Amino acid sequence: SQQGEEDPQALSIQEGENATMNCSYKTSINNLQWYRQNSGRGLVHLILIRSNEREKHSGRLRVTLDTSKKSSSLLITASRAADTASYFCATGTIQGAQKLVFGQGTRLTINP
Amino acid sequence: DAGITQSPRYKITETGRQVTLMCHQTWSHSYMFWYRQDLGHGLRLIYYSAAADITDKGEVPDGYVVSRSKTENFPLTLESATRSQTSVYFCASSGTGGPYTEAFFGQGTRLTVV
């Protein structure tokens, strides 16, 4: 079974609003990563957070990690139409940090 | 061009036929992966390779064969295609920067088994 599960499965907001997606996982991790997938394309890496980190920022992205709850969140601030995509969390375990296990993704739609 | 490329981008094959999906990367990354993406399942790992001549099963390996004789290539073969193998297949690679490295994905191969 998959390691990560994302919530919500779909999210639709207005341009300029903030979007928050959540990810839960089951086993101990080495790192957690977020990826974006535009329709019909491959996945693109957004941000990586290590298991000993609690928060990380990259531009309009903010990722938090709570290892006690086995959960992470991705916040996109001031959303743009170009942010419309599917977002996936992926976890690397202690036994296999590079062998990423993906969640089912959140489909984000930004309405103009 | 540098990067990771998959071929073909689209493939239609008949049940029972053998089909090979190709993946080539130019970064000399150690790790390479094959995932399949299906509605409702996200991405699931089929096989991965830590280096040339080293491969291991992922979550859903049945019906698939891989090889890695050269670092840059990681072909995926469906020995006898079934309709349940209709999916979008993604190849990915990651480097040797320790455990905290990102994966780079190809554009995907959309395979339809009829």
mmCIF file of C-alpha atoms in Angstrom:
data_model
loop_
_atom_site.group_PDB
_atom_site.id
_atom_site.type_symbol
_atom_site.label_atom_id
_atom_site.label_comp_id
_atom_site.label_asym_id
_atom_site.label_seq_id
_atom_site.Cartn_x
_atom_site.Cartn_y
_atom_site.Cartn_z
ATOM 1 C CA SER A 1 0.000 0.000 0.000
ATOM 2 C CA GLN A 2 1.084 3.548 -0.575
ATOM 3 C CA GLN A 3 2.950 5.460 2.061
ATOM 4 C CA GLY A 4 1.425 8.880 1.587
ATOM 5 C CA GLU A 5 -2.147 10.010 1.383
ATOM 6 C CA GLU A 6 -3.109 13.517 0.413
ATOM 7 C CA ASP A 7 -6.024 15.590 1.529
ATOM 8 C CA PRO A 8 -8.076 16.997 -0.050
ATOM 9 C CA GLN A 9 -8.176 15.013 -3.281
ATOM 10 C CA ALA A 10 -9.307 18.134 -5.117
ATOM 11 C CA LEU A 11 -9.182 21.822 -4.234
ATOM 12 C CA SER A 12 -10.580 24.771 -6.157
ATOM 13 C CA ILE A 13 -9.820 28.355 -5.095
ATOM 14 C CA GLN A 14 -9.748 31.882 -6.507
ATOM 15 C CA GLU A 15 -6.590 33.424 -7.836
ATOM 16 C CA GLY A 16 -4.758 35.267 -5.100
ATOM 17 C CA GLU A 17 -5.969 33.000 -2.307
ATOM 18 C CA ASN A 18 -3.742 30.609 -0.400
ATOM 19 C CA ALA A 19 -3.897 26.867 -1.032
ATOM 20 C CA THR A 20 -3.111 24.278 1.609
ATOM 21 C CA MET A 21 -2.636 20.589 0.920
ATOM 22 C CA ASN A 22 -1.962 17.921 3.503
ATOM 23 C CA CYS A 23 -0.098 14.646 3.374
ATOM 24 C CA SER A 24 -0.087 11.800 5.873
ATOM 25 C CA TYR A 25 2.259 8.853 5.848
ATOM 26 C CA LYS A 26 2.618 5.594 7.728
ATOM 27 C CA THR A 27 6.225 4.693 8.480
ATOM 28 C CA SER A 28 9.317 6.501 9.695
ATOM 29 C CA ILE A 29 10.853 8.678 7.029
ATOM 30 C CA ASN A 30 14.205 10.107 6.086
ATOM 31 C CA ASN A 31 12.755 12.902 3.976
ATOM 32 C CA LEU A 32 9.517 14.112 2.462
ATOM 33 C CA GLN A 33 9.254 15.786 -0.908
ATOM 34 C CA TRP A 34 6.549 17.617 -2.824
ATOM 35 C CA TYR A 35 6.140 17.414 -6.587
ATOM 36 C CA ARG A 36 3.918 19.163 -9.092
ATOM 37 C CA GLN A 37 2.446 17.596 -12.211
ATOM 38 C CA ASN A 38 0.868 19.635 -14.943
ATOM 39 C CA SER A 39 -1.698 17.842 -17.052
ATOM 40 C CA GLY A 40 -0.075 15.303 -19.359
ATOM 41 C CA ARG A 41 3.432 16.043 -18.148
ATOM 42 C CA GLY A 42 6.043 14.518 -15.903
ATOM 43 C CA LEU A 43 6.490 15.400 -12.260
ATOM 44 C CA VAL A 44 8.618 18.347 -11.218
ATOM 45 C CA HIS A 45 10.319 18.562 -7.848
ATOM 46 C CA LEU A 46 9.236 21.490 -5.659
ATOM 47 C CA ILE A 47 10.793 21.116 -2.244
ATOM 48 C CA LEU A 48 12.428 18.570 0.066
ATOM 49 C CA ILE A 49 12.224 18.600 3.849
ATOM 50 C CA ARG A 50 14.393 16.398 6.004
ATOM 51 C CA SER A 51 12.987 14.411 8.905
ATOM 52 C CA ASN A 52 14.799 16.636 11.413
ATOM 53 C CA GLU A 53 13.346 19.832 9.928
ATOM 54 C CA ARG A 54 9.980 21.318 10.869
ATOM 55 C CA GLU A 55 9.471 23.997 8.251
ATOM 56 C CA LYS A 56 10.949 25.016 4.938
ATOM 57 C CA HIS A 57 10.285 27.844 2.513
ATOM 58 C CA SER A 58 10.884 28.260 -1.181
ATOM 59 C CA GLY A 59 9.441 31.337 -2.842
ATOM 60 C CA ARG A 60 5.652 31.166 -2.398
ATOM 61 C CA LEU A 61 5.865 27.628 -1.020
ATOM 62 C CA ARG A 62 5.907 26.727 2.630
ATOM 63 C CA VAL A 63 6.199 23.138 3.798
ATOM 64 C CA THR A 64 5.783 21.907 7.349
ATOM 65 C CA LEU A 65 6.559 18.499 8.735
ATOM 66 C CA ASP A 66 5.279 16.953 11.957
ATOM 67 C CA THR A 67 6.958 13.586 12.415
ATOM 68 C CA SER A 68 5.025 12.884 15.635
ATOM 69 C CA LYS A 69 1.786 13.034 13.636
ATOM 70 C CA LYS A 70 3.360 11.616 10.476
ATOM 71 C CA SER A 71 2.006 14.490 8.456
ATOM 72 C CA SER A 72 3.110 17.338 6.233
ATOM 73 C CA SER A 73 1.430 20.319 4.653
ATOM 74 C CA LEU A 74 2.181 22.365 1.562
ATOM 75 C CA LEU A 75 1.046 25.970 1.506
ATOM 76 C CA ILE A 76 1.048 27.958 -1.716
ATOM 77 C CA THR A 77 0.548 31.644 -1.042
ATOM 78 C CA ALA A 78 -0.961 34.189 -3.424
ATOM 79 C CA SER A 79 -1.984 31.518 -5.904
ATOM 80 C CA ARG A 80 -1.805 32.085 -9.654
ATOM 81 C CA ALA A 81 -3.561 30.428 -12.558
ATOM 82 C CA ALA A 82 -0.244 28.787 -13.459
ATOM 83 C CA ASP A 83 -0.340 26.921 -10.132
ATOM 84 C CA THR A 84 -3.193 24.789 -11.473
ATOM 85 C CA ALA A 85 -1.774 21.256 -11.359
ATOM 86 C CA SER A 86 -1.712 18.079 -9.315
ATOM 87 C CA TYR A 87 0.517 18.049 -6.261
ATOM 88 C CA PHE A 88 2.051 14.918 -4.804
ATOM 89 C CA CYS A 89 3.908 14.223 -1.622
ATOM 90 C CA ALA A 90 6.569 11.530 -1.677
ATOM 91 C CA THR A 91 8.436 9.956 1.203
ATOM 92 C CA GLY A 92 11.852 8.385 1.435
ATOM 93 C CA THR A 93 12.206 5.927 4.272
ATOM 94 C CA ILE A 94 15.225 5.360 6.456
ATOM 95 C CA GLN A 95 15.810 2.021 4.719
ATOM 96 C CA GLY A 96 15.557 3.517 1.245
ATOM 97 C CA ALA A 97 15.705 7.293 1.145
ATOM 98 C CA GLN A 98 15.933 7.529 -2.630
ATOM 99 C CA LYS A 99 13.121 5.048 -3.242
ATOM 100 C CA LEU A 100 10.259 7.511 -3.109
ATOM 101 C CA VAL A 101 6.738 6.372 -2.343
ATOM 102 C CA PHE A 102 4.044 8.710 -3.633
ATOM 103 C CA GLY A 103 0.622 9.635 -2.413
ATOM 104 C CA GLN A 104 -2.405 9.867 -4.687
ATOM 105 C CA GLY A 105 -2.127 13.605 -5.119
ATOM 106 C CA THR A 106 -4.251 16.709 -4.745
ATOM 107 C CA ARG A 107 -5.747 18.258 -7.860
ATOM 108 C CA LEU A 108 -5.522 22.062 -7.442
ATOM 109 C CA THR A 109 -7.529 24.389 -9.665
ATOM 110 C CA ILE A 110 -6.977 28.135 -9.521
ATOM 111 C CA ASN A 111 -9.918 30.091 -10.881
ATOM 112 C CA PRO A 112 -9.198 33.497 -12.441
ATOM 113 C CA ASP B 1 20.300 17.410 -24.755
ATOM 114 C CA ALA B 2 20.768 16.869 -21.049
ATOM 115 C CA GLY B 3 17.944 15.302 -19.155
ATOM 116 C CA ILE B 4 15.849 12.197 -18.980
ATOM 117 C CA THR B 5 13.947 11.005 -21.997
ATOM 118 C CA GLN B 6 11.403 8.284 -22.506
ATOM 119 C CA SER B 7 10.380 6.588 -25.699
ATOM 120 C CA PRO B 8 7.950 6.098 -27.164
ATOM 121 C CA ARG B 9 5.601 8.770 -25.821
ATOM 122 C CA TYR B 10 2.549 6.801 -26.917
ATOM 123 C CA LYS B 11 2.157 3.110 -27.620
ATOM 124 C CA ILE B 12 -0.763 0.897 -28.479
ATOM 125 C CA THR B 13 -0.175 -2.836 -28.314
ATOM 126 C CA GLU B 14 -2.204 -6.004 -28.310
ATOM 127 C CA THR B 15 -2.757 -8.344 -25.410
ATOM 128 C CA GLY B 16 -0.013 -10.954 -25.196
ATOM 129 C CA ARG B 17 2.614 -8.981 -27.082
ATOM 130 C CA GLN B 18 5.961 -8.039 -25.623
ATOM 131 C CA VAL B 19 6.668 -4.340 -25.436
ATOM 132 C CA THR B 20 9.682 -2.406 -24.196
ATOM 133 C CA LEU B 21 9.645 1.129 -22.873
ATOM 134 C CA MET B 22 12.921 2.977 -23.043
ATOM 135 C CA CYS B 23 14.442 5.413 -20.593
ATOM 136 C CA HIS B 24 17.688 7.324 -21.033
ATOM 137 C CA GLN B 25 19.344 9.868 -18.731
ATOM 138 C CA THR B 26 22.399 11.985 -19.374
ATOM 139 C CA TRP B 27 23.370 12.944 -15.806
ATOM 140 C CA SER B 28 25.055 9.638 -14.855
ATOM 141 C CA HIS B 29 22.633 9.385 -11.939
ATOM 142 C CA SER B 30 23.034 6.225 -9.896
ATOM 143 C CA TYR B 31 19.370 5.621 -9.206
ATOM 144 C CA MET B 32 16.685 5.011 -11.783
ATOM 145 C CA PHE B 33 13.042 4.160 -11.265
ATOM 146 C CA TRP B 34 9.941 3.051 -13.120
ATOM 147 C CA TYR B 35 6.537 4.152 -11.883
ATOM 148 C CA ARG B 36 3.074 3.650 -13.271
ATOM 149 C CA GLN B 37 0.322 6.188 -12.798
ATOM 150 C CA ASP B 38 -3.312 5.176 -12.735
ATOM 151 C CA LEU B 39 -6.392 7.108 -11.731
ATOM 152 C CA GLY B 40 -7.118 6.515 -8.069
ATOM 153 C CA HIS B 41 -3.694 5.031 -7.353
ATOM 154 C CA GLY B 42 -1.280 7.891 -7.835
ATOM 155 C CA LEU B 43 2.221 6.716 -8.739
ATOM 156 C CA ARG B 44 3.292 3.211 -7.847
ATOM 157 C CA LEU B 45 6.864 1.977 -8.021
ATOM 158 C CA ILE B 46 7.419 -0.957 -10.369
ATOM 159 C CA TYR B 47 11.193 -1.463 -10.277
ATOM 160 C CA TYR B 48 14.224 0.541 -9.357
ATOM 161 C CA SER B 49 17.961 0.347 -9.807
ATOM 162 C CA ALA B 50 20.690 1.654 -7.519
ATOM 163 C CA ALA B 51 23.464 1.231 -10.107
ATOM 164 C CA ALA B 52 24.292 -0.642 -13.282
ATOM 165 C CA ASP B 53 23.509 -4.348 -12.909
ATOM 166 C CA ILE B 54 21.647 -3.764 -9.621
ATOM 167 C CA THR B 55 17.860 -3.846 -9.780
ATOM 168 C CA ASP B 56 15.123 -4.501 -7.255
ATOM 169 C CA LYS B 57 11.380 -4.849 -7.131
ATOM 170 C CA GLY B 58 9.036 -2.099 -6.117
ATOM 171 C CA GLU B 59 5.406 -2.242 -5.099
ATOM 172 C CA VAL B 60 3.924 -3.683 -8.321
ATOM 173 C CA PRO B 61 6.598 -5.691 -10.223
ATOM 174 C CA ASP B 62 4.518 -8.592 -11.537
ATOM 175 C CA GLY B 63 4.466 -8.815 -15.332
ATOM 176 C CA TYR B 64 7.457 -6.521 -15.778
ATOM 177 C CA VAL B 65 11.157 -7.084 -16.396
ATOM 178 C CA VAL B 66 13.977 -4.553 -16.190
ATOM 179 C CA SER B 67 17.653 -4.504 -16.952
ATOM 180 C CA ARG B 68 20.420 -1.995 -16.498
ATOM 181 C CA SER B 69 23.572 -2.889 -18.356
ATOM 182 C CA LYS B 70 24.583 0.773 -18.700
ATOM 183 C CA THR B 71 24.190 3.535 -16.134
ATOM 184 C CA GLU B 72 22.275 5.766 -18.524
ATOM 185 C CA ASN B 73 19.635 3.292 -19.715
ATOM 186 C CA PHE B 74 16.871 1.538 -17.841
ATOM 187 C CA PRO B 75 14.415 -0.240 -20.156
ATOM 188 C CA LEU B 76 11.146 -1.682 -18.888
ATOM 189 C CA THR B 77 9.731 -4.738 -20.651
ATOM 190 C CA LEU B 78 6.227 -6.073 -20.444
ATOM 191 C CA GLU B 79 6.749 -9.703 -21.358
ATOM 192 C CA SER B 80 3.126 -10.459 -22.252
ATOM 193 C CA ALA B 81 1.027 -7.338 -22.088
ATOM 194 C CA THR B 82 -2.359 -7.417 -20.376
ATOM 195 C CA ARG B 83 -5.165 -4.845 -20.368
ATOM 196 C CA SER B 84 -4.476 -4.139 -16.690
ATOM 197 C CA GLN B 85 -1.085 -2.786 -17.745
ATOM 198 C CA THR B 86 -2.735 0.051 -19.638
ATOM 199 C CA SER B 87 -1.302 3.043 -17.829
ATOM 200 C CA VAL B 88 1.033 6.002 -18.001
ATOM 201 C CA TYR B 89 4.593 4.966 -17.225
ATOM 202 C CA PHE B 90 7.164 7.354 -15.797
ATOM 203 C CA CYS B 91 10.874 6.879 -15.593
ATOM 204 C CA ALA B 92 12.864 8.858 -13.042
ATOM 205 C CA SER B 93 16.445 9.209 -11.904
ATOM 206 C CA SER B 94 18.223 10.612 -8.885
ATOM 207 C CA GLY B 95 21.831 11.302 -8.128
ATOM 208 C CA THR B 96 24.388 10.316 -5.548
ATOM 209 C CA GLY B 97 24.006 13.318 -3.279
ATOM 210 C CA GLY B 98 23.279 11.121 -0.288
ATOM 211 C CA PRO B 99 19.756 10.414 0.956
ATOM 212 C CA TYR B 100 18.465 13.941 0.393
ATOM 213 C CA THR B 101 18.187 14.073 -3.349
ATOM 214 C CA GLU B 102 15.323 14.932 -5.640
ATOM 215 C CA ALA B 103 14.104 12.762 -8.467
ATOM 216 C CA PHE B 104 13.894 13.924 -12.058
ATOM 217 C CA PHE B 105 11.083 12.560 -14.173
ATOM 218 C CA GLY B 106 10.679 11.874 -17.846
ATOM 219 C CA GLN B 107 7.618 13.022 -19.772
ATOM 220 C CA GLY B 108 5.937 9.651 -19.535
ATOM 221 C CA THR B 109 4.827 6.919 -21.913
ATOM 222 C CA ARG B 110 1.103 6.398 -22.363
ATOM 223 C CA LEU B 111 0.602 2.683 -23.011
ATOM 224 C CA THR B 112 -2.690 1.220 -24.147
ATOM 225 C CA VAL B 113 -3.148 -2.539 -24.293
ATOM 226 C CA VAL B 114 -6.075 -3.609 -26.442
#
